[in-house]
Coordinates of C-alpha atoms (C1' of nucleotides) in Angstrom, one line a residue:
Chain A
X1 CA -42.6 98.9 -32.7
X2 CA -44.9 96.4 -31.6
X3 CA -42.3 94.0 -30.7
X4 CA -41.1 97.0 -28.4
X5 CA -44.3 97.9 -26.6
X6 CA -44.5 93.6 -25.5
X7 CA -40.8 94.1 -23.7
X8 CA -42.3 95.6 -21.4
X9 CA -45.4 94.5 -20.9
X10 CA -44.1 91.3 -19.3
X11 CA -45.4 90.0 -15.3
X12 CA -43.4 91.2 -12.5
X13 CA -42.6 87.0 -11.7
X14 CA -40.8 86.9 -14.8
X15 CA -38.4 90.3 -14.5
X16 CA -37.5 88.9 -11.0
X17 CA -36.6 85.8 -13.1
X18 CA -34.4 87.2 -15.7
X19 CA -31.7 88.5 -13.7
X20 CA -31.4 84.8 -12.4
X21 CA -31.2 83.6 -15.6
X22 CA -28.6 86.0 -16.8
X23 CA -26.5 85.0 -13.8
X24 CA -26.1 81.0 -14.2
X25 CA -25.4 82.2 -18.2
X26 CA -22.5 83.6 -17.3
X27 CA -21.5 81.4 -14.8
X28 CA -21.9 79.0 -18.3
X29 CA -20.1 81.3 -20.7
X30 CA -17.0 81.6 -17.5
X31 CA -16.7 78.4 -18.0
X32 CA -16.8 78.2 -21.9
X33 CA -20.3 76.4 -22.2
X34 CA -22.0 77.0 -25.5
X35 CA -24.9 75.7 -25.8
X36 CA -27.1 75.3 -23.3
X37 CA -31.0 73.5 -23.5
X38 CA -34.2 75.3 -21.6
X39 CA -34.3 71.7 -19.6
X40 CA -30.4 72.1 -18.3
X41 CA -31.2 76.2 -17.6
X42 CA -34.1 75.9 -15.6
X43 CA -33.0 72.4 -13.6
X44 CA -30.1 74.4 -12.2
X45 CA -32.6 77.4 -11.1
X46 CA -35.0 74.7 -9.2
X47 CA -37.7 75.4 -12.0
X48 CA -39.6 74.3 -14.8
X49 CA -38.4 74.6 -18.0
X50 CA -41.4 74.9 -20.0
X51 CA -41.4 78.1 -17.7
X52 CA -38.5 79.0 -18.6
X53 CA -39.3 79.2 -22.3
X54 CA -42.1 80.7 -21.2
X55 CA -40.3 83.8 -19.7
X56 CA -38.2 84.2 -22.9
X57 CA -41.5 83.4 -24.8
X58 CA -42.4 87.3 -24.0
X59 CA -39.3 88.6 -25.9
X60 CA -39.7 86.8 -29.2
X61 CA -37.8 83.3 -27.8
X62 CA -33.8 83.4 -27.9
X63 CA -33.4 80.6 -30.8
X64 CA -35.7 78.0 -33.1
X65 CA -37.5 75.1 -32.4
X66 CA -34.7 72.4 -32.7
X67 CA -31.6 74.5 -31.4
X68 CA -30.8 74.8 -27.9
X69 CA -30.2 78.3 -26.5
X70 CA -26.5 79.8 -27.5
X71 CA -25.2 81.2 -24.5
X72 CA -23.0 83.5 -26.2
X73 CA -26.2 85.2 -27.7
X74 CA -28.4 84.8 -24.9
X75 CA -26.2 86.7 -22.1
X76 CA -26.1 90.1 -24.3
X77 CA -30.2 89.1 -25.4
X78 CA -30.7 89.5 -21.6
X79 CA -28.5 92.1 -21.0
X80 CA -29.9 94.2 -23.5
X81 CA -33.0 93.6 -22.2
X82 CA -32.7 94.1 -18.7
X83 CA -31.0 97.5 -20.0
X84 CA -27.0 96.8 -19.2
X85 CA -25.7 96.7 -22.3
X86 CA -23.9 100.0 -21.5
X87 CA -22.8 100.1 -18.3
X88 CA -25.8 102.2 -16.0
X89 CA -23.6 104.7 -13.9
X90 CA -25.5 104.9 -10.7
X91 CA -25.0 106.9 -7.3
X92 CA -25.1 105.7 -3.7
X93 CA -26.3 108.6 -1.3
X94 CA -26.2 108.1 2.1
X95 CA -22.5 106.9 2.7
X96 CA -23.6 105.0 6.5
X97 CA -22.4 102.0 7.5
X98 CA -24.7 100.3 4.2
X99 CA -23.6 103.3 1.9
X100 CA -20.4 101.9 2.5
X101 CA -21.1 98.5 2.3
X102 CA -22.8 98.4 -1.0
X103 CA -20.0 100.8 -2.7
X104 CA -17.5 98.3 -1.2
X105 CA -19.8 95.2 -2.6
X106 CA -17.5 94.7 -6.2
X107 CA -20.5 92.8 -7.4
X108 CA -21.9 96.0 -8.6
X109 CA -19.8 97.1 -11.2
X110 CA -19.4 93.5 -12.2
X111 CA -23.3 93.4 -12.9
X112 CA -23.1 96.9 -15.3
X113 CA -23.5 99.4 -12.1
X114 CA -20.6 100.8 -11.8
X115 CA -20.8 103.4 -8.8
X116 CA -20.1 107.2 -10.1
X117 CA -20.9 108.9 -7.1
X118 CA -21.2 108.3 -3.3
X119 CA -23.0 111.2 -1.1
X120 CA -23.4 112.1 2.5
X121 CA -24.1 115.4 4.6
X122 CA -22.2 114.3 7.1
X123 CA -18.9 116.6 6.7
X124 CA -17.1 113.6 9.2
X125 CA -17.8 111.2 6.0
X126 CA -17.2 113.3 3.0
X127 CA -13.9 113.4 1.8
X128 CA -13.3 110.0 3.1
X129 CA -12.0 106.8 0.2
X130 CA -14.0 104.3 -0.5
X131 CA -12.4 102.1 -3.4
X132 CA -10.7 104.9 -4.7
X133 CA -13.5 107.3 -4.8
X134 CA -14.2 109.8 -1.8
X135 CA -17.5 110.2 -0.2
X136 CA -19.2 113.7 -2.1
X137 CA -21.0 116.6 -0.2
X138 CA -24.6 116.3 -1.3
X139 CA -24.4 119.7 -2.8
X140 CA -23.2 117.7 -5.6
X141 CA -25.2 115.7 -6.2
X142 CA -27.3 117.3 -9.1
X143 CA -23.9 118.2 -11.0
X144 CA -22.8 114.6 -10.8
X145 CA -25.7 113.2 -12.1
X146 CA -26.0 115.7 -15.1
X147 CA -22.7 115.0 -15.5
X148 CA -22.5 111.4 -15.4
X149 CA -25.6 110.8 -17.4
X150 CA -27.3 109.0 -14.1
X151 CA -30.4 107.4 -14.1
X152 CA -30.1 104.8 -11.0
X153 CA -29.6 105.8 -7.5
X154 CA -29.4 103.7 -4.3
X155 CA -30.9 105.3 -1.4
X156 CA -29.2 104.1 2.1
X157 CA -29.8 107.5 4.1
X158 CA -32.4 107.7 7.3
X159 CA -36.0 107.3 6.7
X160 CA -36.2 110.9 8.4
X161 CA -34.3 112.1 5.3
X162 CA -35.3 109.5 2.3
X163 CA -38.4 111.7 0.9
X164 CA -36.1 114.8 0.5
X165 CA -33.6 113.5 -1.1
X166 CA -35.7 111.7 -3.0
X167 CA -37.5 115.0 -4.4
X168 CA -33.6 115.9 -5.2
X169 CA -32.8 112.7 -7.1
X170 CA -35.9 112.7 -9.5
X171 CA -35.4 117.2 -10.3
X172 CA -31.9 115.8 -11.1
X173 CA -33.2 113.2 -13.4
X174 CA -32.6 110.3 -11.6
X175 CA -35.4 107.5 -12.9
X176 CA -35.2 104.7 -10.9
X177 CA -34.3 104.1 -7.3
X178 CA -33.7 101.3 -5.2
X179 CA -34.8 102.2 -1.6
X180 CA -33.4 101.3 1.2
X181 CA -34.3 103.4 3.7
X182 CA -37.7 101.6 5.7
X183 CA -40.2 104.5 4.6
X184 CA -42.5 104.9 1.7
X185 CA -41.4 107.3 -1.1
X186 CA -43.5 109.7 -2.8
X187 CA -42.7 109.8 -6.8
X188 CA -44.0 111.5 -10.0
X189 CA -45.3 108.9 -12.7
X190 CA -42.3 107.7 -14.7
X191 CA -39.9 107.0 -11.8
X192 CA -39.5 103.2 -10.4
X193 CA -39.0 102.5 -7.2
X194 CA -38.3 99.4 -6.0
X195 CA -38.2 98.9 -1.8
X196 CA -35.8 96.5 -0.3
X197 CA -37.3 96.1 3.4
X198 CA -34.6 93.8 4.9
X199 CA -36.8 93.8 8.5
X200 CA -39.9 92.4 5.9
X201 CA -36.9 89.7 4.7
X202 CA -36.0 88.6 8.2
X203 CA -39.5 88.5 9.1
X204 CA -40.7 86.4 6.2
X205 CA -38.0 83.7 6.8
X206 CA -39.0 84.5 10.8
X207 CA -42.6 83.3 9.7
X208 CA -41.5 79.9 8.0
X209 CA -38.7 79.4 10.5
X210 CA -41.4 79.5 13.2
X211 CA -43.8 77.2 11.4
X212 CA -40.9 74.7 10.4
X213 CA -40.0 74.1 13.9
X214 CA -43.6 73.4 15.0
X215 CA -43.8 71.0 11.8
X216 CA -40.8 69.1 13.2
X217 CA -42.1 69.3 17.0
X218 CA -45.3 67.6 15.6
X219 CA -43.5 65.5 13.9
X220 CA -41.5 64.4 16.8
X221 CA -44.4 63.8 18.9
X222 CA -46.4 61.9 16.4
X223 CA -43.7 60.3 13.7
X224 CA -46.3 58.5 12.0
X225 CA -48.6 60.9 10.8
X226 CA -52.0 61.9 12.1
Chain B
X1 CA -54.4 71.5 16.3
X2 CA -56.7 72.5 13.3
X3 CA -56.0 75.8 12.9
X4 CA -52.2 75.3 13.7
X5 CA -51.7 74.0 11.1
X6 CA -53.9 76.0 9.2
X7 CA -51.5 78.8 10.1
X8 CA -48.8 77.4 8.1
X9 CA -50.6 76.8 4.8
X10 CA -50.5 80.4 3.6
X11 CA -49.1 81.5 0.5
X12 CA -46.1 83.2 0.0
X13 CA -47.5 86.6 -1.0
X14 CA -49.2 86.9 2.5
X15 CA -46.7 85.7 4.0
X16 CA -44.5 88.7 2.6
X17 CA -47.5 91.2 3.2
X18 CA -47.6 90.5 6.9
X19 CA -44.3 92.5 8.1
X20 CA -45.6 95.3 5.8
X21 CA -49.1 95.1 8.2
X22 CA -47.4 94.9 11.6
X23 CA -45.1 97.4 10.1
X24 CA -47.7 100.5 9.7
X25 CA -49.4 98.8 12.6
X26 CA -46.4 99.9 14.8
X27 CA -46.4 103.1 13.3
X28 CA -50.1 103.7 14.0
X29 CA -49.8 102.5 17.8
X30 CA -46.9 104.6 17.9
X31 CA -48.9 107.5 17.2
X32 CA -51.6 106.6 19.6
X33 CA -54.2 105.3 16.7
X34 CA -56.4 102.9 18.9
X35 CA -58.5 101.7 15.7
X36 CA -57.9 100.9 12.2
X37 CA -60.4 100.0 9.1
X38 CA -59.2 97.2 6.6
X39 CA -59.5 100.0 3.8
X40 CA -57.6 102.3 5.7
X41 CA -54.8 100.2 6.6
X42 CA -54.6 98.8 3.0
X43 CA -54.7 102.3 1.7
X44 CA -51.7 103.2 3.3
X45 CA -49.7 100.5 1.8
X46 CA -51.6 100.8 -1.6
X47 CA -53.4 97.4 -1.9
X48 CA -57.0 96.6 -1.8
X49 CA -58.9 96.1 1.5
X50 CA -60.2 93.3 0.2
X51 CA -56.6 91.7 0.2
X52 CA -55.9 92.6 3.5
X53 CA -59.0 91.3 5.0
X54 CA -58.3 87.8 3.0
X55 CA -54.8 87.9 4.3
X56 CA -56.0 88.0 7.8
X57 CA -58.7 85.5 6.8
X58 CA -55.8 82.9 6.7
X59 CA -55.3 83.3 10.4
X60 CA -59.2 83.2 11.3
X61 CA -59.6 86.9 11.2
X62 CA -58.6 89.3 13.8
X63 CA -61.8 91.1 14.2
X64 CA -66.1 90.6 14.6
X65 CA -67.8 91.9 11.5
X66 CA -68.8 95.8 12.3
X67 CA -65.8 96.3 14.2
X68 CA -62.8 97.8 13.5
X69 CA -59.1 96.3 14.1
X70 CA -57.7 97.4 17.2
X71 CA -54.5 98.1 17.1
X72 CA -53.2 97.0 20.2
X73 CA -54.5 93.3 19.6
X74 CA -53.6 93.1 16.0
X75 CA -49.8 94.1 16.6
X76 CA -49.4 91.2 19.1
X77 CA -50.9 88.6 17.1
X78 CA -49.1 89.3 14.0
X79 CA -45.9 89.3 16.1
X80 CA -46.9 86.1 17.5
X81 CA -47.9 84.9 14.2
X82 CA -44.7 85.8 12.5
X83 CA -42.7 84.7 15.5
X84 CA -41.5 87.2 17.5
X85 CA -43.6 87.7 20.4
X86 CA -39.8 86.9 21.8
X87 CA -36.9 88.2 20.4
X88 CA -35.2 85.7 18.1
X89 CA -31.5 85.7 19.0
X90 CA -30.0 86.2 15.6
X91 CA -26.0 85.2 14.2
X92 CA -24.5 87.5 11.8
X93 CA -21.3 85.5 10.3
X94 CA -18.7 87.2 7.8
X95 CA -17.9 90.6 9.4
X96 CA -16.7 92.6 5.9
X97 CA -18.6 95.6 5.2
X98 CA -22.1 94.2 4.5
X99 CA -22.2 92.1 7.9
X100 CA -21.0 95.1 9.9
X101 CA -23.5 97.6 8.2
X102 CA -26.2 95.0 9.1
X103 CA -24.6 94.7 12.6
X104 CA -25.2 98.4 12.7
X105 CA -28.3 98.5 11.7
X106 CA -30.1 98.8 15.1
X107 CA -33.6 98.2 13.3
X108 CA -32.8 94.8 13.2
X109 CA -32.8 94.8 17.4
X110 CA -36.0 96.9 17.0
X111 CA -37.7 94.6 14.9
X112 CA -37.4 92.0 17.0
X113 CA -33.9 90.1 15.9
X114 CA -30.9 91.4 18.8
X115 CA -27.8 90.1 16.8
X116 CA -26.4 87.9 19.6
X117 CA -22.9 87.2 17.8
X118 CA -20.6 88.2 14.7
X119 CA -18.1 85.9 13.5
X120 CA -15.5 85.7 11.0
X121 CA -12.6 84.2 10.1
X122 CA -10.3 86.9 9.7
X123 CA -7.7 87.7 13.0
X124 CA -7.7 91.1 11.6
X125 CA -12.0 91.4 12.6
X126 CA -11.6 89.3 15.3
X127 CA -12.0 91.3 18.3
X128 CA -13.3 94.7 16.6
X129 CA -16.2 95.9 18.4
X130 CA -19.6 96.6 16.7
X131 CA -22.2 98.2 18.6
X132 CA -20.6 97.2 22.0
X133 CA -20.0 93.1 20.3
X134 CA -17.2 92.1 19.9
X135 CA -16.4 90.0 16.1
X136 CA -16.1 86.3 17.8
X137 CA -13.8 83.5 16.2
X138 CA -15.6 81.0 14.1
X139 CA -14.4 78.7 15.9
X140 CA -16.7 79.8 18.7
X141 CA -20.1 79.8 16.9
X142 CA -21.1 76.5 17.8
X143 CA -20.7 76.9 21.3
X144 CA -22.7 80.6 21.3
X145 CA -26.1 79.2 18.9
X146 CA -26.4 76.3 21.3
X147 CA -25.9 79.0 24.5
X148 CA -27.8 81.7 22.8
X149 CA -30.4 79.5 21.6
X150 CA -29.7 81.0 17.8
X151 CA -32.3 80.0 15.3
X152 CA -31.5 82.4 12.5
X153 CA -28.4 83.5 11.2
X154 CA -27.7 86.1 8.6
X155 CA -24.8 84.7 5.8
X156 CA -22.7 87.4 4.8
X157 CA -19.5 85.4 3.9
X158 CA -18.0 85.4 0.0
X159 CA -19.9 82.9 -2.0
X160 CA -16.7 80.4 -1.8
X161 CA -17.2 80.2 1.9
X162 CA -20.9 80.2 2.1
X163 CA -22.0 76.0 1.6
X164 CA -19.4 75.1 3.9
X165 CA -20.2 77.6 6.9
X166 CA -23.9 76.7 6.1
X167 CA -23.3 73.3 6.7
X168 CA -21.6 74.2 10.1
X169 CA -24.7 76.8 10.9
X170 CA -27.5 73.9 10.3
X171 CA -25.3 71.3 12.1
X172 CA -25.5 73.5 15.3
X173 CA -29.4 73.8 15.2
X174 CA -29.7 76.8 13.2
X175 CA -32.8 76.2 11.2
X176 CA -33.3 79.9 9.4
X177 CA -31.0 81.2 6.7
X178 CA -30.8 84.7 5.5
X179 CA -28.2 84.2 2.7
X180 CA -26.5 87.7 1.1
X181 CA -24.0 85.6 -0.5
X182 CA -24.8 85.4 -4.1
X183 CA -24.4 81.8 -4.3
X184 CA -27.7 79.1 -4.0
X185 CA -26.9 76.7 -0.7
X186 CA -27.7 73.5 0.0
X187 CA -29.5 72.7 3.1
X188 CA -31.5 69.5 4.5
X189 CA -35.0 69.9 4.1
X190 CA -36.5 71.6 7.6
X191 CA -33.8 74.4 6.9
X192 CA -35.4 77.9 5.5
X193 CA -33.3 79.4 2.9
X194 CA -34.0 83.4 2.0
X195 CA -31.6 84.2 -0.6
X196 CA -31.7 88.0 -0.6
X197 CA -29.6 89.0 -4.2
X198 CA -29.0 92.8 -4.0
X199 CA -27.4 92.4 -7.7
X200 CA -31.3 90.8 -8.8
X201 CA -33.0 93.2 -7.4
X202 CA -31.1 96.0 -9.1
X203 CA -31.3 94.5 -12.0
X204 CA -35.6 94.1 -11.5
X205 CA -35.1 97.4 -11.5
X206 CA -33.2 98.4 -13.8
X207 CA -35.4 96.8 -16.7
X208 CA -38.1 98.9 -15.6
X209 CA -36.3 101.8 -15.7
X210 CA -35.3 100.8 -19.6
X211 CA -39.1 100.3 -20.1
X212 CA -40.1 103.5 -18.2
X213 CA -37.3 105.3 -20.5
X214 CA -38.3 104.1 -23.5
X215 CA -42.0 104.6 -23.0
X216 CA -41.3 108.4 -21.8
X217 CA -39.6 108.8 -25.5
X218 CA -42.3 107.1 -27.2
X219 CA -44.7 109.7 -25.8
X220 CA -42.1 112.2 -26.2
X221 CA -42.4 111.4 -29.5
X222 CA -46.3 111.4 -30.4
X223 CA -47.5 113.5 -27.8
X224 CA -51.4 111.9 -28.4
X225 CA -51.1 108.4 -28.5
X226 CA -50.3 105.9 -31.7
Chain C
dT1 C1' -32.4 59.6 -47.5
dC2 C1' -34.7 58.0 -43.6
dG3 C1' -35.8 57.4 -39.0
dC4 C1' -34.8 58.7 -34.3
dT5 C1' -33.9 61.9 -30.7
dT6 C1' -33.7 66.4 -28.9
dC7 C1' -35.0 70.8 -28.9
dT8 C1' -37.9 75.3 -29.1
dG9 C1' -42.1 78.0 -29.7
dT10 C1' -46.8 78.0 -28.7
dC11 C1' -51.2 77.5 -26.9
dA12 C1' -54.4 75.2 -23.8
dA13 C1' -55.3 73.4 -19.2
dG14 C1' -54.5 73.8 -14.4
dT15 C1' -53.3 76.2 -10.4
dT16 C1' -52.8 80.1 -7.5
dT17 C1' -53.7 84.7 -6.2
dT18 C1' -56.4 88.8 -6.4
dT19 C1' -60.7 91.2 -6.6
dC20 C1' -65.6 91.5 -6.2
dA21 C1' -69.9 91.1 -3.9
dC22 C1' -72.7 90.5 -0.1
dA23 C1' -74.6 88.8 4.4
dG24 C1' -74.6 90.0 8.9
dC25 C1' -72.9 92.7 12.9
dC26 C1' -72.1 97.0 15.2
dT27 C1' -72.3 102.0 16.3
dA28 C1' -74.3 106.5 16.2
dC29 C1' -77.7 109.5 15.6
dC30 C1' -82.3 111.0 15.1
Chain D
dG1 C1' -86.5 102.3 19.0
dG2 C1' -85.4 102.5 14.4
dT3 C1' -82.6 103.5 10.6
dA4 C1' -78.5 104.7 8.1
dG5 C1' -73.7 104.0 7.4
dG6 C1' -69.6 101.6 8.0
dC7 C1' -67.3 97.4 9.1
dT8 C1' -65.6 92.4 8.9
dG9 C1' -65.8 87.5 7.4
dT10 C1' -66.6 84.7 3.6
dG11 C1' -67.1 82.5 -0.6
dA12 C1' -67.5 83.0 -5.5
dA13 C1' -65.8 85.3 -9.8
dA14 C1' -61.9 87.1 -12.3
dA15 C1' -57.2 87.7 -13.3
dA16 C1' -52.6 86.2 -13.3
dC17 C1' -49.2 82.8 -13.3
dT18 C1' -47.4 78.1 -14.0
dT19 C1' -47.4 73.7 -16.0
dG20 C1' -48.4 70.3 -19.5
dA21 C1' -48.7 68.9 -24.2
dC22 C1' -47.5 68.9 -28.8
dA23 C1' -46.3 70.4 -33.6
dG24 C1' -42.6 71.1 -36.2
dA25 C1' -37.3 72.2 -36.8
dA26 C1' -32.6 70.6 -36.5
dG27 C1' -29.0 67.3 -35.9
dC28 C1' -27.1 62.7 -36.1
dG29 C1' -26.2 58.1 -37.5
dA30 C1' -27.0 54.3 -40.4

DNA sequence: TCGCTTCTGTCAAGTTTTTCACAGCCTACC
DNA sequence: GGTAGGCTGTGAAAAACTTGACAGAAGCGA
């Protein structure tokens, strides 16, 4: 129990780590790699590897002092972990131009997020295939996800329309939700949202393209140092 | 020259705050709001005014103390500050689903980024229109970044293509990557990299949800606490 | 068996980021 | 004019995160 209650208390900079970790492992186990140390690991994600031990220091460590990590352990360790040891059904709504996109993206289903369900109100777009599944009428929506057992939903549909559906997804059960849409959403305690902005990605880069290129124009003007 | 450089030195955090600033900044001046307090702004994107006001403090402040921020100075001079006081001609290159929902997405040309060329490799793409662009060869796209002046492209090519069209995207002066391939690329140092992983981010997300789960059953469980 | 190397788990030190606290400025109202 | 309230800029305190250091376990070869 109390091992249970640390999973989760863990910092933010080490969830966004794990799923990183998890990836290169299975790059490993692809191509039959067995063991595998925290210094090889964490040189091939460009950090350090006592911060790598330090991650997996959180959840009890993966293997003893001596032993280098087993990547045939480690992957479903992780897995279990980051809570895809069953595959997590998940729905897309909003079937746009992204909707579309991201149930076209085969990545998903290869990570444990198999798509169950794609929704739209736009009668034009329901009906129509995408990898073998047709585009649902919203109306749906709460039968599917009682049906399905669905807990994660991606939300590519207007801002105009995000907070609605939203209030849809969570009656319906829905827990977490990964937001596309460039508004704000309003949830009940309990339900995770996490906000991909990609204006705020394009603008970050924006920010250090900007002050790279100054760098090098200095640089050019003055190449040996101030 | 001071301050320049000043301007660069931020950390990454802030730097990932500001589009979220100019963001509900845009929104405010959209509405007609004229003046804005620190702990109002940061209220609306639920952080601590205190933050905000040390975020701006990077950039020597945007304000006198007893005054309010107006909105009509600060929206220029974080545009300026993140880099797009002019547009920044953009490249999208792999024209699947992903690069055409991004072509689509019109916030992009809103925000500041006009997508000034798609390009793939495929003859079946080449030549479907997107939002009145036609998808160019790859051939071309050294010849369009040097005409267009393109410092930033957006990578949405399979992982087995993505060093090797980086390689050609840095050769012709590009110097900001947005990288949707879910592969890590090499680039010579000068060259931004944002590696935007929708399969990490789902997963982030995911192991929260498993957290959020399990603590709802805990408390399920024993309604008042251990 | 012994010594050597490599490895993890662990904790302390170091660094970065966030939050607090407050001096001083400005407006508005009495 | 004076005073109260609200505001920013600023630096110091607190918290969070990363890195370094090392004890002890395991494997390997002689």
């Amino acid at each position: 129990m109390k091992k249970n209650r640390r999973t989760c208390d863990v910092p933010d900079a080490t969830i966004h780590r794990l799923p990183l970790y998890l990836e290169k492992l299975k790059l490993l186990q692809a191509i039959g790699v067995e063991d595998v140390s925290s210094r090889q690991l964490a040189e091939s994600l460009d950090i350090k590897a006592s911060q790598l031990r330090h991650d997996f220091h959180y959840f009890g460590g993966f293997s003893r002092p001596g032993r280098p990590y087993q990547v045939n352990k480690l992957v479903p360790a992780l897995e279990q972990i980051i809570g895809i040891s069953e595959p997590q059904p998940t729905a897309i709504v909003g079937a746009g131009h992204l909707g579309q996109a991201l149930a076209n993206y085969q990545n998903l289903e290869m990570h444990g997020f198999p798509v169950q369900g794609i929704f739209d109100v736009n009668p034009k777009l329901i009906g129509l295939e995408i990898r073998g599944q047709p585009v649902l009428d919203m109306d749906e929506i709460e039968t599917v996800i009682g049906r399905e057992g669905i807990r994660i939903a991606i939300l590519t549909v207007p801002a105009t329309a995000a907070q609605a559906v939203t209030d849809r997804l969570v009656a319906a059960g829905v827990v977490g939700i990964f937001n596309f849409a460039p508004t704000d959403l309003k949830v009940p305690e309990g339900v995770i949202v996490r906000n991909e902005r990609l204006a705020v990605g394009i603008m970050s880069l924006s920010f250090k393209v900007n002050c790279a290129v100054k760098a090098a124009r200095k640089k050019a003007s003055k190449p040996d140092g101030e």
